[in-house]
Coordinates of C-alpha atoms in Angstrom, one line a residue:
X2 CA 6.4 -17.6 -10.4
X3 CA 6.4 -13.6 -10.3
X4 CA 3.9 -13.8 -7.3
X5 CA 5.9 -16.5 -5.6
X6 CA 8.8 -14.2 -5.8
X7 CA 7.2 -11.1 -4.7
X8 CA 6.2 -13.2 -1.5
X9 CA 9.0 -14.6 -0.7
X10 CA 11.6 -12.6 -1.2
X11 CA 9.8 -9.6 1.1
X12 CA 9.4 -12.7 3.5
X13 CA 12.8 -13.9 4.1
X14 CA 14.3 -10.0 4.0
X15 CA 11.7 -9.7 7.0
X16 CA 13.6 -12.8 8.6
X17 CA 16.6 -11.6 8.2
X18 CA 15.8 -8.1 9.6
X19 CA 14.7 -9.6 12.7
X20 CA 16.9 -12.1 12.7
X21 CA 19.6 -9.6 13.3
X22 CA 17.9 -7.4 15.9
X23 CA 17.3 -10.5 17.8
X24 CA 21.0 -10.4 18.3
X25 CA 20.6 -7.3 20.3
X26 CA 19.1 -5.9 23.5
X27 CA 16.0 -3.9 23.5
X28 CA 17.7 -1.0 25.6
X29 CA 19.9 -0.5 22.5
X30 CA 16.8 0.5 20.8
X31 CA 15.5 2.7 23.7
X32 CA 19.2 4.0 24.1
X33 CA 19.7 4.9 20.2
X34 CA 16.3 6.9 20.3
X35 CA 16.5 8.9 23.2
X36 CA 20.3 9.9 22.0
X37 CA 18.3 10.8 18.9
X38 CA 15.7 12.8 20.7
X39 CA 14.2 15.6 18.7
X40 CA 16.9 15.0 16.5
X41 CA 14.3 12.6 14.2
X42 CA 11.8 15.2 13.4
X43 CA 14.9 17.0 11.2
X44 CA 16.2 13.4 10.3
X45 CA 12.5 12.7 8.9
X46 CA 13.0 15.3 6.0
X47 CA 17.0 15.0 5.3
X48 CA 15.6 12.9 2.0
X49 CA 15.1 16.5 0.8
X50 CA 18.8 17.5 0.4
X51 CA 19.2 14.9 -2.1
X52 CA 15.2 14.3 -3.4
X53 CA 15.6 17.9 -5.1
X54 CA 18.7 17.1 -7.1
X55 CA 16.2 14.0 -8.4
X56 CA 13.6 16.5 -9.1
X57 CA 16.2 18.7 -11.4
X58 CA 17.3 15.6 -13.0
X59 CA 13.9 15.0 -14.1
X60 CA 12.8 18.5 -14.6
X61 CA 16.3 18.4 -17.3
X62 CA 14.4 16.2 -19.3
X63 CA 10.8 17.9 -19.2
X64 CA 10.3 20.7 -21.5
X65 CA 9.7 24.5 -19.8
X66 CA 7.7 25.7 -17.9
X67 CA 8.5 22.7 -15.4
X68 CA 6.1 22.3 -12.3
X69 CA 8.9 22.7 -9.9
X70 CA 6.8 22.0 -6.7
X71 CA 4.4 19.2 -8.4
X72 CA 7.5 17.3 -9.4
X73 CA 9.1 17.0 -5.9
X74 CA 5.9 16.1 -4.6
X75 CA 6.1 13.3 -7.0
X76 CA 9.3 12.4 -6.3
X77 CA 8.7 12.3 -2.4
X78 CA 5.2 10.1 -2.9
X79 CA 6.9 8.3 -5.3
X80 CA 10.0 7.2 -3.2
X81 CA 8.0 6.9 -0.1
X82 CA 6.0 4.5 -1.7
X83 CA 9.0 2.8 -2.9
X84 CA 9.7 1.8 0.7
X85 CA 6.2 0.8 1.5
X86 CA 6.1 -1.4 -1.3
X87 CA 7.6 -4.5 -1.6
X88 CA 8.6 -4.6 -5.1
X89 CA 12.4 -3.9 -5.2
X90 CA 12.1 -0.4 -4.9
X91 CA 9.7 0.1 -8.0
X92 CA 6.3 0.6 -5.9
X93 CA 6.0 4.0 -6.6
X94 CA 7.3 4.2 -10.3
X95 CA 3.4 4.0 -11.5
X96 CA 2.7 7.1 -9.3
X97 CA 5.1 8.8 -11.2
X98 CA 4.1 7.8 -14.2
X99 CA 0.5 9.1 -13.6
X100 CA 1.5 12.3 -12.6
X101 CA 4.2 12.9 -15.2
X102 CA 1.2 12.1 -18.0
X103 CA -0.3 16.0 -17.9
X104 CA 4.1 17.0 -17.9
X105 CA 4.9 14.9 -21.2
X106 CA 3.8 12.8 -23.8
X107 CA 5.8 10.0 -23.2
X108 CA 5.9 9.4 -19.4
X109 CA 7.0 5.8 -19.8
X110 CA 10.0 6.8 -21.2
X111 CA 11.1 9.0 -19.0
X112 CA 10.6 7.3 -15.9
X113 CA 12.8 4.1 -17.7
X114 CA 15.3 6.5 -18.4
X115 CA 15.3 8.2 -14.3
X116 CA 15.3 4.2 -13.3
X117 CA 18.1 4.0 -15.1
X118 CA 19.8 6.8 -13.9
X119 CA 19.1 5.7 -10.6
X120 CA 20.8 2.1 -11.2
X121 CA 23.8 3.8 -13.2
X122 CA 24.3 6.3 -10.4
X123 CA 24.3 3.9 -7.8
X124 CA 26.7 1.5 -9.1
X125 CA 28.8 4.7 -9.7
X126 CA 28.4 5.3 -5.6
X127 CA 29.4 1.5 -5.2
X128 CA 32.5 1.4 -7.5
X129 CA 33.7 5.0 -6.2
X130 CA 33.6 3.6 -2.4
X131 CA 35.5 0.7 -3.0
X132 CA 38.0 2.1 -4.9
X133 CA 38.6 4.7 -1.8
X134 CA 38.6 2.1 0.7
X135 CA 41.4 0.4 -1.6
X136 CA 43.2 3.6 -2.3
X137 CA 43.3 4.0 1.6
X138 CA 43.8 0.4 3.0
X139 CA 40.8 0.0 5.0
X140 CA 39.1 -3.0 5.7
X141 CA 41.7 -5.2 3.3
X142 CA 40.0 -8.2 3.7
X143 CA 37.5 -7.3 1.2
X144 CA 38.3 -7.5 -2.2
X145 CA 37.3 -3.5 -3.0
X146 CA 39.3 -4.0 -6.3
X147 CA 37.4 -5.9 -7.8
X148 CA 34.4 -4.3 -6.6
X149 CA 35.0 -1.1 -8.4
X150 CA 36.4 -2.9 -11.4
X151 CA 33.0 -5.0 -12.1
X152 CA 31.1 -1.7 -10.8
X153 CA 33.0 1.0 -13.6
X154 CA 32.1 -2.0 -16.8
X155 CA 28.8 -2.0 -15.8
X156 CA 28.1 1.4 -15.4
X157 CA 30.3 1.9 -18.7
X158 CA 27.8 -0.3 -20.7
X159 CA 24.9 0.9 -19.1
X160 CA 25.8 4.3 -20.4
X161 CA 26.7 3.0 -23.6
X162 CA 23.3 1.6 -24.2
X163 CA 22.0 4.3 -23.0
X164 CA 23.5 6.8 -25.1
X165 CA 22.9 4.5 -28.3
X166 CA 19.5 4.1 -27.5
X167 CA 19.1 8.0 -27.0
X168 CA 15.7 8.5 -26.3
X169 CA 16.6 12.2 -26.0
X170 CA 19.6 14.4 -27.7
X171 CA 23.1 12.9 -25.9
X172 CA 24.1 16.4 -24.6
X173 CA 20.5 16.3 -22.8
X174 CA 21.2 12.8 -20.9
X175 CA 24.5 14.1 -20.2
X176 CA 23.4 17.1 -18.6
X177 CA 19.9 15.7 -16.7
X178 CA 22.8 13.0 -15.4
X179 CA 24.7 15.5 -13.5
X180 CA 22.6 15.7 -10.8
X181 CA 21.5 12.7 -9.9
X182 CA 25.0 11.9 -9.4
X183 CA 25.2 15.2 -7.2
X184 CA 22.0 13.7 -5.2
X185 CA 24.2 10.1 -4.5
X186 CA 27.2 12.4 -3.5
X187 CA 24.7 14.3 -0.8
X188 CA 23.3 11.2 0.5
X189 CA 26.6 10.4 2.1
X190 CA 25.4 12.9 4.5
X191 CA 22.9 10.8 6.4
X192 CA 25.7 8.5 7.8
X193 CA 27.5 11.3 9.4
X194 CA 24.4 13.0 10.7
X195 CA 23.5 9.2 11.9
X196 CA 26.8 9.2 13.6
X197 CA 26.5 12.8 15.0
X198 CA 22.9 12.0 16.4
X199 CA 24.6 8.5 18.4
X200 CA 27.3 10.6 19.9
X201 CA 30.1 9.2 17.6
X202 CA 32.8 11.0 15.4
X203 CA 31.7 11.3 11.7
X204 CA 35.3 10.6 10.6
X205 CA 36.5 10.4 6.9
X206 CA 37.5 6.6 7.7
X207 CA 34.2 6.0 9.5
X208 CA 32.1 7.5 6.6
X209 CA 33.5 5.9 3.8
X210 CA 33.9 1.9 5.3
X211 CA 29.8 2.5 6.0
X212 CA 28.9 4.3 3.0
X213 CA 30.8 1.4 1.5
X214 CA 28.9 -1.5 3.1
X215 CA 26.2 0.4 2.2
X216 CA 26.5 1.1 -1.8
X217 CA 27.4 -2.5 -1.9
X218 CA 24.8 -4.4 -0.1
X219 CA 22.4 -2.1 -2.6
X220 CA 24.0 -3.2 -5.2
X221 CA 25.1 -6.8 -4.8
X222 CA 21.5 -7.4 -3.0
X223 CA 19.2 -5.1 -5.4
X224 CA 16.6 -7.6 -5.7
X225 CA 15.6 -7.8 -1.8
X226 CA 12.8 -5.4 -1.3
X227 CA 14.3 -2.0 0.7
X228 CA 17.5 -4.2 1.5
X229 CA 15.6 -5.4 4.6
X230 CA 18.4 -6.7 6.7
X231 CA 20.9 -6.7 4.3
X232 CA 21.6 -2.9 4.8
X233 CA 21.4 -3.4 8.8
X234 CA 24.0 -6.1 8.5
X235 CA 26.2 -4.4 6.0
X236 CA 26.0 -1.4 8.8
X237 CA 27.2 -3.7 11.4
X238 CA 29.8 -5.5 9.7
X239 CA 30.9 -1.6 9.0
X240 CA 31.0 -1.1 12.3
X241 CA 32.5 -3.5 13.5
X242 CA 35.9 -2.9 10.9
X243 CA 36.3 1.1 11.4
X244 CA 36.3 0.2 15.4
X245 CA 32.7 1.2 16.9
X246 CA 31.4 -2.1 17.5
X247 CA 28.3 -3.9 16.5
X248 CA 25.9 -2.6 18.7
X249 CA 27.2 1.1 17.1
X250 CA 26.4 -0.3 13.9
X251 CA 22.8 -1.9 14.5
X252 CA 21.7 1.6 16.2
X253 CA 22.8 3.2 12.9
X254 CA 20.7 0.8 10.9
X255 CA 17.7 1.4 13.5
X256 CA 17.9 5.0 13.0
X257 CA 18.2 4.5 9.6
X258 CA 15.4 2.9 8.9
X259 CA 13.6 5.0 11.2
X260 CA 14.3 7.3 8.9
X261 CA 12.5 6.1 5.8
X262 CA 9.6 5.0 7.8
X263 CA 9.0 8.7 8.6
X264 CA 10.5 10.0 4.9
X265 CA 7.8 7.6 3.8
X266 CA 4.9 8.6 5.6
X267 CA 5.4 12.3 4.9
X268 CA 5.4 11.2 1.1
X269 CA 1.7 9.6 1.5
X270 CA 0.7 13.1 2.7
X271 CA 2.2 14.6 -0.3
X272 CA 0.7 11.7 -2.6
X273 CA -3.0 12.8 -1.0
X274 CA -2.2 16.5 -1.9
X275 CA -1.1 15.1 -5.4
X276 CA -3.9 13.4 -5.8
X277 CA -6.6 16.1 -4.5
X278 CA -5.1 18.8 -6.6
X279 CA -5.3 16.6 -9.5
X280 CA -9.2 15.7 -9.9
X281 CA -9.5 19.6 -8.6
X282 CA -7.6 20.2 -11.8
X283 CA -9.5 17.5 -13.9
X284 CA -13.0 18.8 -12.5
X285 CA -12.2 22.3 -13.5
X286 CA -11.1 21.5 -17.0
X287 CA -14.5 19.9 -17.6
X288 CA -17.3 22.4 -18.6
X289 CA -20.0 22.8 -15.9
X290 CA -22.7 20.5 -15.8
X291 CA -25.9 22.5 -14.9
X292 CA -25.1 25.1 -17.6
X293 CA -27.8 26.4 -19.7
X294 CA -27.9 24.9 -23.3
X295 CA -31.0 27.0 -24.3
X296 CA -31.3 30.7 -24.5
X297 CA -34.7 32.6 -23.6
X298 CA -36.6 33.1 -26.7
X299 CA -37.1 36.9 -27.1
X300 CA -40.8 38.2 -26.3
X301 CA -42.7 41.4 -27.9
X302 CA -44.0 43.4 -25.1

């Protein structure tokens, strides 16, 4: 049943990706990445404004001294392979756990307690949003309320279970917390630069109705693999209620996912470097092999 569902469900978030572009004219594509331009190269690398918040969030729960550089390495391979993967965004958790084994003794438990941050957080994201967009008026027709009512229990159980479990001191989760919610705060960012890059006005209205689409088709539609399609749609339906029209909001989704393509492929080359440095680590820990086990016996003259 597992491998049925790991199938399928990549398969018909495919279908729907292209079943939505299909919708729209190939010169929108041309159009979206020439207005882009050189403009991608910087967009390829904007995961690091919020990647190295996930890296202190982590490093918060790691005793000193903390492998600063290793550790966003990680977190780049380990998110890039994430997108690569079809696996509901878990591909690249058992990278991270193989590099966090020299860091800790118990790597399993701290990369539970990061994916669990990382759901937390983003339900926090999704319930914030909405209650914004209620708080303002925009795009009524959506019940935001409830939204954000449904979003603030779960993350208030979620942290409730976490905190009784408390796999490390509570002022500790409290604190390694922090940032990742600082790294969900900064990743509004990439709509307005998306905006900026298609010529359009990164307006507090415009920002928050996509942001909101967004946060919510992540968490209402968690268990399709990179929200293929169901981000690009939210992004249009976005669109299409803070007034920039559809073919605005499918050339936001195409740069988007551009984006983490090129995000992703600049975390395999920091997996390979993980990976080399690694066994050079592992090979010089081990004693030589050609070593002398004998000495010279001594000889009268």
């Amino acid at each position: 049943m597992t491998r049925i569902r790991s199938k399928v469900l990549p398969a018909l978030g495919l279908l729907l990706l292209l079943g939505l572009w299909a919708q729209f004219s190939l010169q929108l594509v041309a159009q979206a990445l020439m207005r882009a331009g050189w403009g991608l190269l910087p967009l390829s690398v904007l995961g690091l404004c919020w990647a190295m918040w996930d890296v202190v969030c982590i490093g918060k729960l790691l005793k000193s001294p903390r492998q600063w550089f290793r550790l966003l390495m990680m977190e780049w391979s380990s998110d890039g392979l994430s997108r690569l993967i079809p696996s509901a965004g878990l591909g690249g958790e058992p990278f991270r756990y193989r590099h966090l084994r020299p860091m800790t003794s118990e790597p399993g438990k701290l990369v539970l307690v990061y994916r669990i941050y990382h759901a937390l957080t983003g339900l926090m994201a999704t319930g914030v949003t909405a209650a914004l967009c209620l708080w303002w008026g925009l795009s009524p027709q959506h019940p935001w309320g409830k939204l954000a009512l449904v979003s603030a229990l779960a993350v208030l159980a979620g942290s409730s279970a976490l905190l009784w479990w408390r796999p490390w001191p509570r002022i500790t989760l409290t604190l390694a917390m922090i940032p990742k919610m600082v790294s969900r705060f900064v990743q509004v960012s990439e709509v307005a630069i998306l905006l900026i890059l298609l010529g359009q006005l990164p307006t507090p209205e415009r920002v928050l109705i996509l942001q909101a689409y967004l946060a919510a088709s992540a968490s209402l539609f968690a268990f399709v693999p990179g929200g293929l399609g169901v981000q690009e749609a939210a992004l249009v339906q976005g669109a299409i209620d803070c007034g920039l029209g559809a073919e605005v909001g499918f050339q936001i989704g195409l740069l988007r996912r551009c984006r983490q393509m090129m995000w992703a492929g600049w975390g395999l080359l920091a997996a390979s470097w993980l990976e080399g440095t690694a066994d050079a680590e592992k090979d010089s820990a081990e004693p030589g092999q050609n070593a002398p086990t004998d000495k010279p016996h001594a000889h009268q003259s």
